[in-house]
mmCIF file of C-alpha atoms and ligand atoms in Angstrom:
data_model
loop_
_atom_site.group_PDB
_atom_site.id
_atom_site.type_symbol
_atom_site.label_atom_id
_atom_site.label_comp_id
_atom_site.label_asym_id
_atom_site.label_seq_id
_atom_site.Cartn_x
_atom_site.Cartn_y
_atom_site.Cartn_z
ATOM 1 C CA MET A 1 0.000 0.000 0.000
ATOM 2 C CA SER A 2 1.421 3.329 -1.001
ATOM 3 C CA VAL A 3 2.038 6.514 0.920
ATOM 4 C CA ARG A 4 -0.848 8.249 2.728
ATOM 5 C CA ILE A 5 -0.706 11.927 3.687
ATOM 6 C CA HIS A 6 -3.062 13.780 5.980
ATOM 7 C CA LEU A 7 -2.748 17.561 5.738
ATOM 8 C CA ASN A 8 -3.454 19.906 8.608
ATOM 9 C CA PRO A 9 -5.001 22.896 6.833
ATOM 10 C CA SER A 10 -4.262 25.362 9.621
ATOM 11 C CA PRO A 11 -1.396 24.575 11.982
ATOM 12 C CA LYS A 12 -1.419 26.794 15.064
ATOM 13 C CA THR A 13 0.980 29.676 15.495
ATOM 14 C CA PRO A 14 3.166 29.713 18.640
ATOM 15 C CA GLY A 15 1.176 30.801 21.659
ATOM 16 C CA LYS A 16 -2.121 29.729 20.050
ATOM 17 C CA GLY A 17 -1.592 25.990 20.428
ATOM 18 C CA ALA A 18 -0.222 23.484 22.958
ATOM 19 C CA ASP A 19 1.932 24.892 25.751
ATOM 20 C CA LEU A 20 5.599 25.277 24.783
ATOM 21 C CA SER A 21 7.011 26.354 28.145
ATOM 22 C CA ALA A 22 8.532 22.936 28.976
ATOM 23 C CA LEU A 23 10.540 23.150 25.732
ATOM 24 C CA SER A 24 11.789 26.742 25.930
ATOM 25 C CA PRO A 25 15.287 27.833 24.849
ATOM 26 C CA SER A 26 16.353 28.220 28.495
ATOM 27 C CA VAL A 27 15.375 24.587 29.214
ATOM 28 C CA ALA A 28 17.358 23.546 26.119
ATOM 29 C CA GLU A 29 20.384 25.346 27.531
ATOM 30 C CA THR A 30 20.111 23.547 30.901
ATOM 31 C CA VAL A 31 19.725 20.173 29.209
ATOM 32 C CA ARG A 32 22.622 20.665 26.831
ATOM 33 C CA SER A 33 24.872 21.878 29.653
ATOM 34 C CA PHE A 34 24.130 18.641 31.518
ATOM 35 C CA HIS A 35 24.877 16.429 28.520
ATOM 36 C CA ALA A 36 28.115 18.329 27.934
ATOM 37 C CA THR A 37 29.418 17.102 31.314
ATOM 38 C CA PHE A 38 29.811 13.567 29.895
ATOM 39 C CA LYS A 39 33.183 12.940 28.283
ATOM 40 C CA GLU A 40 31.368 11.127 25.455
ATOM 41 C CA TYR A 41 29.496 14.301 24.524
ATOM 42 C CA SER A 42 30.111 16.199 21.334
ATOM 43 C CA PRO A 43 27.576 17.643 18.889
ATOM 44 C CA THR A 44 26.659 15.128 16.186
ATOM 45 C CA PRO A 45 27.384 16.215 12.596
ATOM 46 C CA LEU A 46 24.843 17.994 10.428
ATOM 47 C CA HIS A 47 25.557 17.055 6.810
ATOM 48 C CA SER A 48 24.446 19.459 4.119
ATOM 49 C CA LEU A 49 23.845 17.093 1.191
ATOM 50 C CA THR A 50 24.300 19.474 -1.729
ATOM 51 C CA GLY A 51 24.311 16.756 -4.383
ATOM 52 C CA LEU A 52 21.111 15.200 -3.074
ATOM 53 C CA SER A 53 19.372 18.572 -2.834
ATOM 54 C CA LYS A 54 20.170 19.257 -6.518
ATOM 55 C CA GLU A 55 19.061 15.777 -7.509
ATOM 56 C CA LEU A 56 15.736 16.224 -5.695
ATOM 57 C CA GLY A 57 15.146 19.818 -6.773
ATOM 58 C CA LEU A 58 15.432 21.320 -3.308
ATOM 59 C CA LYS A 59 17.563 24.187 -2.012
ATOM 60 C CA HIS A 60 19.054 22.304 0.935
ATOM 61 C CA VAL A 61 18.841 18.826 2.396
ATOM 62 C CA MET A 62 20.412 18.748 5.847
ATOM 63 C CA VAL A 63 20.780 15.451 7.704
ATOM 64 C CA LYS A 64 21.770 15.317 11.352
ATOM 65 C CA ASP A 65 23.599 12.065 12.023
ATOM 66 C CA GLU A 66 22.636 10.666 15.431
ATOM 67 C CA SER A 67 24.572 7.445 14.867
ATOM 68 C CA ARG A 68 27.427 9.385 16.414
ATOM 69 C CA ARG A 69 25.674 10.085 19.733
ATOM 70 C CA PHE A 70 27.730 9.009 22.772
ATOM 71 C CA GLY A 71 29.065 6.003 20.821
ATOM 72 C CA LEU A 72 25.603 4.382 21.135
ATOM 73 C CA ASN A 73 24.481 4.560 17.491
ATOM 74 C CA ALA A 74 21.215 6.424 18.262
ATOM 75 C CA PHE A 75 19.865 9.641 19.810
ATOM 76 C CA LYS A 76 17.869 7.989 22.572
ATOM 77 C CA VAL A 77 20.441 8.263 25.379
ATOM 78 C CA LEU A 78 19.775 12.007 25.447
ATOM 79 C CA GLY A 79 16.314 11.419 26.912
ATOM 80 C CA GLY A 80 16.994 8.642 29.419
ATOM 81 C CA SER A 81 20.121 10.316 30.789
ATOM 82 C CA TYR A 82 18.442 13.668 31.384
ATOM 83 C CA ALA A 83 15.365 12.054 32.957
ATOM 84 C CA MET A 84 17.572 10.009 35.277
ATOM 85 C CA ALA A 85 19.517 13.147 36.246
ATOM 86 C CA ARG A 86 16.288 15.060 36.970
ATOM 87 C CA TYR A 87 14.938 12.187 39.035
ATOM 88 C CA LEU A 88 18.153 11.847 41.070
ATOM 89 C CA ALA A 89 18.505 15.610 41.539
ATOM 90 C CA SER A 90 14.999 15.912 42.941
ATOM 91 C CA ARG A 91 15.466 12.821 45.114
ATOM 92 C CA VAL A 92 18.573 14.271 46.798
ATOM 93 C CA GLY A 93 17.402 17.911 46.745
ATOM 94 C CA LEU A 94 19.802 19.380 44.169
ATOM 95 C CA PRO A 95 18.802 22.031 41.610
ATOM 96 C CA ILE A 96 18.938 20.770 38.034
ATOM 97 C CA GLU A 97 20.691 23.894 36.780
ATOM 98 C CA GLY A 98 24.424 23.206 36.818
ATOM 99 C CA ILE A 99 24.036 19.475 37.528
ATOM 100 C CA SER A 100 26.819 17.303 36.146
ATOM 101 C CA ARG A 101 27.698 13.658 35.715
ATOM 102 C CA ASP A 102 30.399 13.979 38.403
ATOM 103 C CA MET A 103 27.991 15.516 40.915
ATOM 104 C CA LEU A 104 25.591 12.612 40.403
ATOM 105 C CA THR A 105 28.318 10.032 40.989
ATOM 106 C CA SER A 106 29.807 11.764 44.050
ATOM 107 C CA PRO A 107 29.802 9.616 47.238
ATOM 108 C CA ASP A 108 27.516 12.129 48.940
ATOM 109 C CA VAL A 109 24.819 11.944 46.257
ATOM 110 C CA ARG A 110 25.139 8.165 45.948
ATOM 111 C CA ALA A 111 24.658 7.776 49.716
ATOM 112 C CA LYS A 112 21.648 10.113 49.805
ATOM 113 C CA ALA A 113 20.012 8.500 46.773
ATOM 114 C CA GLY A 114 20.373 4.947 48.121
ATOM 115 C CA ASP A 115 19.760 1.838 46.029
ATOM 116 C CA ILE A 116 17.465 2.419 43.079
ATOM 117 C CA THR A 117 16.402 0.051 40.318
ATOM 118 C CA PHE A 118 15.327 1.706 37.092
ATOM 119 C CA ILE A 119 13.019 -0.162 34.745
ATOM 120 C CA THR A 120 11.830 0.375 31.190
ATOM 121 C CA THR A 121 10.466 -1.190 28.005
ATOM 122 C CA THR A 122 12.220 -0.562 24.717
ATOM 123 C CA ASP A 123 12.414 -1.357 21.027
ATOM 124 C CA GLY A 124 16.162 -1.206 21.585
ATOM 125 C CA ASN A 125 17.605 2.278 21.515
ATOM 126 C CA HIS A 126 15.947 3.798 24.580
ATOM 127 C CA GLY A 127 16.789 0.745 26.683
ATOM 128 C CA ARG A 128 20.396 0.816 25.588
ATOM 129 C CA GLY A 129 20.637 4.523 26.455
ATOM 130 C CA LEU A 130 19.028 3.987 29.851
ATOM 131 C CA ALA A 131 21.215 0.961 30.625
ATOM 132 C CA TRP A 132 24.298 2.960 29.637
ATOM 133 C CA THR A 133 23.341 5.845 31.932
ATOM 134 C CA ALA A 134 22.469 3.520 34.824
ATOM 135 C CA ARG A 135 25.893 1.903 34.530
ATOM 136 C CA GLU A 136 27.633 5.302 34.299
ATOM 137 C CA LEU A 137 25.831 6.556 37.408
ATOM 138 C CA GLY A 138 25.982 3.262 39.317
ATOM 139 C CA TYR A 139 22.377 1.990 39.421
ATOM 140 C CA LYS A 140 20.565 -1.236 38.537
ATOM 141 C CA CYS A 141 18.503 -1.322 35.365
ATOM 142 C CA ILE A 142 15.856 -3.801 34.132
ATOM 143 C CA VAL A 143 14.759 -3.717 30.504
ATOM 144 C CA PHE A 144 11.922 -5.495 28.684
ATOM 145 C CA MET A 145 11.564 -5.767 24.918
ATOM 146 C CA PRO A 146 8.620 -6.603 22.641
ATOM 147 C CA LYS A 147 8.343 -9.926 20.820
ATOM 148 C CA GLY A 148 10.449 -10.253 17.699
ATOM 149 C CA SER A 149 13.232 -7.953 18.974
ATOM 150 C CA GLU A 150 16.586 -8.537 17.274
ATOM 151 C CA ASP A 151 19.214 -10.395 19.371
ATOM 152 C CA ILE A 152 21.808 -7.729 18.661
ATOM 153 C CA ARG A 153 19.622 -5.069 20.263
ATOM 154 C CA LYS A 154 19.161 -7.240 23.358
ATOM 155 C CA ASN A 155 22.890 -8.034 23.518
ATOM 156 C CA ASN A 156 23.805 -4.351 23.384
ATOM 157 C CA ILE A 157 21.638 -3.761 26.456
ATOM 158 C CA LEU A 158 23.096 -6.763 28.291
ATOM 159 C CA ALA A 159 26.575 -5.430 27.494
ATOM 160 C CA GLU A 160 25.762 -2.333 29.571
ATOM 161 C CA GLY A 161 25.178 -4.569 32.593
ATOM 162 C CA ALA A 162 21.362 -4.348 32.617
ATOM 163 C CA GLN A 163 18.949 -7.263 32.895
ATOM 164 C CA CYS A 164 17.158 -7.641 29.577
ATOM 165 C CA THR A 165 14.259 -9.912 28.588
ATOM 166 C CA VAL A 166 12.432 -10.231 25.287
ATOM 167 C CA THR A 167 8.734 -10.742 26.088
ATOM 168 C CA ASP A 168 5.976 -12.233 23.933
ATOM 169 C CA LEU A 169 4.027 -8.963 24.103
ATOM 170 C CA ASN A 170 3.795 -6.062 21.667
ATOM 171 C CA TYR A 171 5.473 -2.785 22.654
ATOM 172 C CA ASP A 172 2.503 -1.166 24.369
ATOM 173 C CA GLU A 173 1.568 -4.350 26.263
ATOM 174 C CA ALA A 174 5.195 -4.697 27.426
ATOM 175 C CA VAL A 175 5.118 -1.089 28.701
ATOM 176 C CA ARG A 176 2.058 -1.930 30.830
ATOM 177 C CA MET A 177 3.719 -5.084 32.153
ATOM 178 C CA SER A 178 6.857 -3.097 33.190
ATOM 179 C CA TRP A 179 4.673 -0.475 34.853
ATOM 180 C CA ASN A 180 2.863 -3.129 36.906
ATOM 181 C CA LEU A 181 6.171 -4.681 37.938
ATOM 182 C CA ALA A 182 7.545 -1.258 38.907
ATOM 183 C CA GLN A 183 4.506 -0.608 41.129
ATOM 184 C CA GLU A 184 4.790 -4.023 42.744
ATOM 185 C CA LYS A 185 8.552 -3.888 43.421
ATOM 186 C CA GLY A 186 9.139 -0.161 43.981
ATOM 187 C CA TYR A 187 11.260 0.266 40.849
ATOM 188 C CA VAL A 188 11.517 3.643 39.094
ATOM 189 C CA MET A 189 10.015 3.468 35.623
ATOM 190 C CA VAL A 190 11.804 5.669 33.077
ATOM 191 C CA GLN A 191 9.543 5.284 30.065
ATOM 192 C CA ASP A 192 9.811 7.352 26.910
ATOM 193 C CA THR A 193 6.079 7.808 26.563
ATOM 194 C CA ALA A 194 3.386 9.446 28.678
ATOM 195 C CA TRP A 195 -0.146 8.453 29.594
ATOM 196 C CA ASP A 196 -2.715 9.993 31.942
ATOM 197 C CA GLY A 197 -1.098 10.095 35.367
ATOM 198 C CA TYR A 198 2.447 9.352 34.126
ATOM 199 C CA GLU A 199 3.764 12.572 32.655
ATOM 200 C CA GLU A 200 6.690 13.955 34.619
ATOM 201 C CA ILE A 201 9.441 11.519 33.608
ATOM 202 C CA PRO A 202 8.349 11.397 29.925
ATOM 203 C CA THR A 203 8.460 15.207 29.841
ATOM 204 C CA TRP A 204 12.026 15.082 31.159
ATOM 205 C CA ILE A 205 12.829 12.555 28.430
ATOM 206 C CA MET A 206 11.426 14.884 25.769
ATOM 207 C CA GLN A 207 13.448 17.716 27.261
ATOM 208 C CA GLY A 208 16.536 15.509 26.986
ATOM 209 C CA TYR A 209 15.994 15.262 23.219
ATOM 210 C CA MET A 210 16.209 19.073 23.010
ATOM 211 C CA THR A 211 19.993 18.867 22.947
ATOM 212 C CA LEU A 212 19.915 17.567 19.385
ATOM 213 C CA ALA A 213 17.410 20.207 18.252
ATOM 214 C CA ALA A 214 19.453 22.984 19.862
ATOM 215 C CA GLU A 215 22.621 21.685 18.180
ATOM 216 C CA ALA A 216 20.841 21.489 14.809
ATOM 217 C CA LEU A 217 19.655 25.073 15.165
ATOM 218 C CA GLU A 218 23.154 26.270 15.918
ATOM 219 C CA GLN A 219 24.602 24.227 13.032
ATOM 220 C CA MET A 220 22.003 25.497 10.545
ATOM 221 C CA LYS A 221 22.641 29.080 11.609
ATOM 222 C CA ALA A 222 26.368 28.483 11.029
ATOM 223 C CA LEU A 223 25.473 27.290 7.504
ATOM 224 C CA GLY A 224 23.553 30.540 7.077
ATOM 225 C CA THR A 225 20.196 28.841 6.672
ATOM 226 C CA LEU A 226 17.041 27.911 8.544
ATOM 227 C CA PRO A 227 14.788 25.026 7.509
ATOM 228 C CA THR A 228 11.494 25.577 5.722
ATOM 229 C CA HIS A 229 10.475 21.919 6.288
ATOM 230 C CA CYS A 230 11.342 19.404 8.981
ATOM 231 C CA PHE A 231 10.311 15.747 8.605
ATOM 232 C CA LEU A 232 10.223 13.787 11.867
ATOM 233 C CA GLN A 233 9.814 10.047 12.331
ATOM 234 C CA ALA A 234 7.378 9.019 15.059
ATOM 235 C CA GLY A 235 6.884 5.972 17.239
ATOM 236 C CA VAL A 236 4.932 7.266 20.249
ATOM 237 C CA GLY A 237 5.783 10.808 19.101
ATOM 238 C CA SER A 238 8.005 11.946 22.009
ATOM 239 C CA PHE A 239 10.964 12.648 19.757
ATOM 240 C CA ALA A 240 8.887 14.470 17.135
ATOM 241 C CA GLY A 241 7.033 16.481 19.784
ATOM 242 C CA ALA A 242 10.298 17.495 21.448
ATOM 243 C CA VAL A 243 11.773 18.782 18.172
ATOM 244 C CA VAL A 244 8.519 20.481 17.119
ATOM 245 C CA GLY A 245 8.208 22.154 20.528
ATOM 246 C CA CYS A 246 11.855 23.143 20.782
ATOM 247 C CA LEU A 247 12.099 24.662 17.291
ATOM 248 C CA THR A 248 8.686 26.359 17.554
ATOM 249 C CA ALA A 249 9.599 27.883 20.923
ATOM 250 C CA ALA A 250 12.984 29.011 19.590
ATOM 251 C CA LEU A 251 11.931 30.263 16.145
ATOM 252 C CA GLY A 252 8.327 31.414 16.612
ATOM 253 C CA GLU A 253 6.827 32.476 13.277
ATOM 254 C CA LYS A 254 10.033 31.421 11.521
ATOM 255 C CA ALA A 255 9.580 27.779 12.553
ATOM 256 C CA PRO A 256 9.541 25.313 9.620
ATOM 257 C CA LYS A 257 6.616 23.209 8.475
ATOM 258 C CA PHE A 258 6.692 20.007 10.523
ATOM 259 C CA ILE A 259 5.646 16.672 9.045
ATOM 260 C CA THR A 260 5.532 13.385 10.979
ATOM 261 C CA VAL A 261 6.344 10.082 9.259
ATOM 262 C CA GLU A 262 5.296 6.608 10.503
ATOM 263 C CA PRO A 263 5.027 3.034 9.207
ATOM 264 C CA HIS A 264 1.528 1.939 8.124
ATOM 265 C CA GLN A 265 1.559 -0.861 10.699
ATOM 266 C CA ALA A 266 2.023 1.529 13.660
ATOM 267 C CA ASN A 267 0.641 4.856 12.444
ATOM 268 C CA CYS A 268 -0.978 6.088 15.660
ATOM 269 C CA ILE A 269 -0.136 9.781 15.114
ATOM 270 C CA TYR A 270 -1.444 9.683 11.531
ATOM 271 C CA LYS A 271 -4.588 7.851 12.699
ATOM 272 C CA SER A 272 -5.183 10.375 15.508
ATOM 273 C CA ALA A 273 -4.849 13.309 13.090
ATOM 274 C CA PHE A 274 -6.999 11.547 10.499
ATOM 275 C CA ILE A 275 -9.854 10.892 12.966
ATOM 276 C CA GLY A 276 -9.540 14.559 13.821
ATOM 277 C CA ASP A 277 -11.467 14.785 17.102
ATOM 278 C CA GLY A 278 -8.411 16.274 18.832
ATOM 279 C CA ASN A 279 -7.692 13.135 20.870
ATOM 280 C CA PRO A 280 -4.916 10.549 20.554
ATOM 281 C CA HIS A 281 -5.992 7.180 19.101
ATOM 282 C CA ASN A 282 -4.273 3.819 19.367
ATOM 283 C CA VAL A 283 -3.260 1.229 16.805
ATOM 284 C CA THR A 284 -3.261 -2.373 18.039
ATOM 285 C CA GLY A 285 -1.962 -5.732 16.844
ATOM 286 C CA ASP A 286 1.544 -7.002 16.224
ATOM 287 C CA LEU A 287 2.888 -3.679 14.902
ATOM 288 C CA GLN A 288 5.296 -5.653 12.698
ATOM 289 C CA THR A 289 7.388 -3.239 10.626
ATOM 290 C CA LEU A 290 10.945 -2.945 9.387
ATOM 291 C CA MET A 291 11.118 0.272 11.436
ATOM 292 C CA ALA A 292 11.515 -1.380 14.865
ATOM 293 C CA GLY A 293 12.016 1.946 16.650
ATOM 294 C CA LEU A 294 8.694 3.227 15.321
ATOM 295 C CA ALA A 295 6.675 0.088 16.149
ATOM 296 C CA CYS A 296 4.549 1.760 18.837
ATOM 297 C CA GLY A 297 0.751 1.900 18.725
ATOM 298 C CA GLU A 298 -0.141 4.388 21.453
ATOM 299 C CA PRO A 299 0.723 8.084 21.184
ATOM 300 C CA ASN A 300 2.456 9.912 24.014
ATOM 301 C CA THR A 301 -0.482 11.859 25.447
ATOM 302 C CA THR A 302 1.647 14.903 26.273
ATOM 303 C CA SER A 303 3.439 15.076 22.956
ATOM 304 C CA TRP A 304 0.285 14.470 20.919
ATOM 305 C CA GLY A 305 -1.016 18.017 21.550
ATOM 306 C CA LEU A 306 2.178 19.515 20.123
ATOM 307 C CA LEU A 307 2.006 17.335 17.014
ATOM 308 C CA ARG A 308 -1.727 17.957 16.527
ATOM 309 C CA ASP A 309 -1.348 21.738 16.795
ATOM 310 C CA TYR A 310 1.965 22.561 15.144
ATOM 311 C CA CYS A 311 2.432 19.967 12.362
ATOM 312 C CA SER A 312 1.466 20.721 8.767
ATOM 313 C CA ALA A 313 0.996 17.094 7.793
ATOM 314 C CA HIS A 314 1.190 13.501 9.001
ATOM 315 C CA ILE A 315 2.411 10.716 6.737
ATOM 316 C CA SER A 316 1.949 6.953 6.924
ATOM 317 C CA CYS A 317 4.115 4.864 4.597
ATOM 318 C CA PRO A 318 5.181 1.333 3.651
ATOM 319 C CA ASP A 319 8.443 -0.203 4.863
ATOM 320 C CA TYR A 320 10.163 0.134 1.484
ATOM 321 C CA ILE A 321 10.196 3.929 1.936
ATOM 322 C CA ALA A 322 12.539 3.447 4.921
ATOM 323 C CA ALA A 323 14.626 0.968 2.922
ATOM 324 C CA ASN A 324 14.897 3.479 0.066
ATOM 325 C CA GLY A 325 16.037 6.132 2.538
ATOM 326 C CA MET A 326 18.743 3.791 3.880
ATOM 327 C CA ARG A 327 19.985 3.172 0.319
ATOM 328 C CA VAL A 328 19.889 6.864 -0.657
ATOM 329 C CA LEU A 329 21.968 7.842 2.370
ATOM 330 C CA ALA A 330 24.392 4.895 2.042
ATOM 331 C CA ALA A 331 25.162 5.523 -1.644
ATOM 332 C CA PRO A 332 25.336 9.304 -1.844
ATOM 333 C CA VAL A 333 25.330 11.598 -4.843
ATOM 334 C CA LYS A 334 28.920 12.496 -5.820
ATOM 335 C CA GLY A 335 30.470 14.929 -3.351
ATOM 336 C CA ASP A 336 28.010 14.216 -0.509
ATOM 337 C CA ASN A 337 28.970 12.429 2.705
ATOM 338 C CA PRO A 338 27.553 8.910 3.083
ATOM 339 C CA VAL A 339 25.382 8.479 6.175
ATOM 340 C CA VAL A 340 24.887 5.062 7.765
ATOM 341 C CA SER A 341 21.236 5.289 8.698
ATOM 342 C CA GLY A 342 19.091 2.507 10.118
ATOM 343 C CA GLU A 343 15.452 1.690 9.391
ATOM 344 C CA SER A 344 13.873 4.236 11.732
ATOM 345 C CA GLY A 345 16.573 6.806 11.003
ATOM 346 C CA ALA A 346 16.189 6.820 7.233
ATOM 347 C CA VAL A 347 12.429 6.852 6.669
ATOM 348 C CA THR A 348 12.292 10.647 6.475
ATOM 349 C CA THR A 349 14.935 10.693 3.736
ATOM 350 C CA GLY A 350 12.961 7.990 1.930
ATOM 351 C CA ILE A 351 9.769 10.020 2.078
ATOM 352 C CA VAL A 352 11.449 13.202 0.826
ATOM 353 C CA GLN A 353 12.895 11.260 -2.133
ATOM 354 C CA TRP A 354 9.409 9.868 -2.839
ATOM 355 C CA LEU A 355 7.719 13.264 -2.555
ATOM 356 C CA MET A 356 10.215 14.938 -4.873
ATOM 357 C CA GLN A 357 10.591 12.222 -7.504
ATOM 358 C CA HIS A 358 7.525 10.032 -7.665
ATOM 359 C CA PRO A 359 4.950 11.031 -10.304
ATOM 360 C CA ALA A 360 2.104 10.115 -7.935
ATOM 361 C CA ALA A 361 3.398 12.694 -5.447
ATOM 362 C CA THR A 362 2.896 15.848 -7.520
ATOM 363 C CA ALA A 363 -0.182 17.035 -5.643
ATOM 364 C CA GLN A 364 1.250 16.259 -2.204
ATOM 365 C CA ARG A 365 4.532 17.986 -3.065
ATOM 366 C CA ALA A 366 2.605 21.103 -4.035
ATOM 367 C CA ALA A 367 0.380 20.904 -0.961
ATOM 368 C CA LEU A 368 3.445 20.785 1.273
ATOM 369 C CA GLY A 369 5.068 23.663 -0.628
ATOM 370 C CA LEU A 370 8.196 21.625 -1.441
ATOM 371 C CA GLY A 371 10.338 23.000 -4.263
ATOM 372 C CA PRO A 372 13.544 24.787 -5.255
ATOM 373 C CA ASP A 373 13.297 27.279 -2.362
ATOM 374 C CA SER A 374 12.855 24.608 0.297
ATOM 375 C CA SER A 375 15.454 23.780 2.923
ATOM 376 C CA VAL A 376 14.719 20.416 4.469
ATOM 377 C CA LEU A 377 15.932 19.271 7.889
ATOM 378 C CA LEU A 378 16.068 15.507 8.518
ATOM 379 C CA ILE A 379 17.344 13.696 11.560
ATOM 380 C CA SER A 380 18.860 10.281 11.040
ATOM 381 C CA THR A 381 17.963 9.089 14.518
ATOM 382 C CA GLU A 382 19.983 5.854 14.383
ATOM 383 C CA GLY A 383 22.831 4.160 12.576
ATOM 384 C CA ASP A 384 22.959 0.442 11.771
ATOM 385 C CA THR A 385 21.552 -0.629 15.140
ATOM 386 C CA ALA A 386 20.682 -4.018 13.582
ATOM 387 C CA PRO A 387 23.672 -4.549 11.226
ATOM 388 C CA GLU A 388 22.269 -7.692 9.615
ATOM 389 C CA VAL A 389 19.007 -5.944 8.750
ATOM 390 C CA TYR A 390 21.009 -2.974 7.497
ATOM 391 C CA ARG A 391 23.065 -5.129 5.139
ATOM 392 C CA ASN A 392 20.042 -7.049 3.923
ATOM 393 C CA VAL A 393 18.504 -3.764 2.872
ATOM 394 C CA VAL A 394 21.537 -1.844 1.628
ATOM 395 C CA TRP A 395 23.711 -4.634 0.199
ATOM 396 C CA PHE A 396 21.128 -7.166 -0.899
ATOM 397 C CA GLY A 397 18.119 -4.966 -1.735
ATOM 398 C CA ALA A 398 15.624 -6.293 0.809
ATOM 399 C CA TYR A 399 12.360 -4.337 0.894
ATOM 400 C CA PRO A 400 12.495 -3.306 -2.766
ATOM 401 C CA ASP A 401 10.500 -0.317 -3.962
ATOM 402 C CA LEU A 402 7.049 -1.641 -4.881
ATOM 403 C CA ASP A 403 5.874 1.699 -6.137
ATOM 404 C CA LEU A 404 8.353 2.473 -8.915
ATOM 405 C CA PRO A 405 6.862 4.677 -11.622
HETATM 406 C C1 PLP B 1 15.898 5.317 15.965
HETATM 407 C C2 PLP B 1 14.593 5.851 16.455
HETATM 408 N N1 PLP B 1 14.038 6.873 15.802
HETATM 409 C C3 PLP B 1 12.859 7.386 16.200
HETATM 410 C C4 PLP B 1 12.196 6.879 17.291
HETATM 411 C C5 PLP B 1 10.851 7.440 17.638
HETATM 412 O O1 PLP B 1 10.773 8.053 18.870
HETATM 413 P P1 PLP B 1 9.378 8.187 19.601
HETATM 414 O O2 PLP B 1 8.954 6.834 20.072
HETATM 415 O O3 PLP B 1 9.623 9.148 20.674
HETATM 416 O O4 PLP B 1 8.402 8.705 18.595
HETATM 417 C C6 PLP B 1 12.752 5.822 18.008
HETATM 418 C C7 PLP B 1 12.091 5.259 19.188
HETATM 419 O O5 PLP B 1 12.515 4.305 19.796
HETATM 420 C C8 PLP B 1 13.990 5.295 17.573
HETATM 421 O O6 PLP B 1 14.572 4.267 18.207
#
């Protein structure tokens, strides 16, 4: 089934839609200062793909490469680490401003905090980031994964010293199971999605993602450009909501058009926008998609309002769009940098290629205002987090384009 696009005819202007105060520039500064206290921190590259932009008929295509984040091959550690810092700071009575990795590992803070077990459910990247942070800061971590999770993703979590179990549940069911276990055992759940009554930690996670948006803004300004369009991949929508909120709060009227992109099998943001009653709606079932990181059926209830109000469109697409994006980034146009981008990382590149080059996309391209004056920001949120899957797609052509003109 081909690409489906739902347009929002009148996105809200800043101040007229969902509250942006949790994602203000001053919060971004606090978050980034915290991340910068890790020796692994450095801004990830923003590649301006000049060759690709010419090929597609766009002014700029800029791809931020999160495979370089903290040596963990994905952006997710930004959220879990900041949420854990906020939780620990409030537990021991420290202000978050000026907090550092070394403060959190000091004997005084460790003694005051006591023994804590953190728990989460993950498609892979969030759990790895949380397990990494727990090991860095000296805490126990328990991670559950949905059925069908790749061994390599589980092994990467085990390698950080966490307990990790692949369940026979889908993602959203596994989240509920972890939550019940946390309540029973007194564990601290650090989940990257919110629901009614569980909002504080997910908001901290979204704030953690602001570091990458703040870096991108700085890097685009250094290139002398601001984006006109920003395509954001969505699982539960925390990542997309964080970037939408951060860039809208920072740029106001100059914010780009935001467009979410999801797999058909787990298109809960698209479905919620399509139903159009203002509420989030779930997708159920196995959620089986190539894009493991986006295989989530229940929107983050906090983030949903940001996506509903400030996005110009929501896209649902087949798996081969992600595979095309992986191939486009791996085999660049002459002069461009190659980017190793995994399934969930590359879907936005795949959709931009489709929109600009597929004959069936003419109307959608026009509706989104994409053309020679457009500067497009994409975030490759992961590298080859499942190397075998990556090679099957990029080397051996798995998930071929079923929609060739
Ligand atoms: C690589 C990657 N990209 C994007 C996402 C989507 O993030 P969210 O679930 O916040 O929408 C995820 C989520 O795990 C991911 O792993």
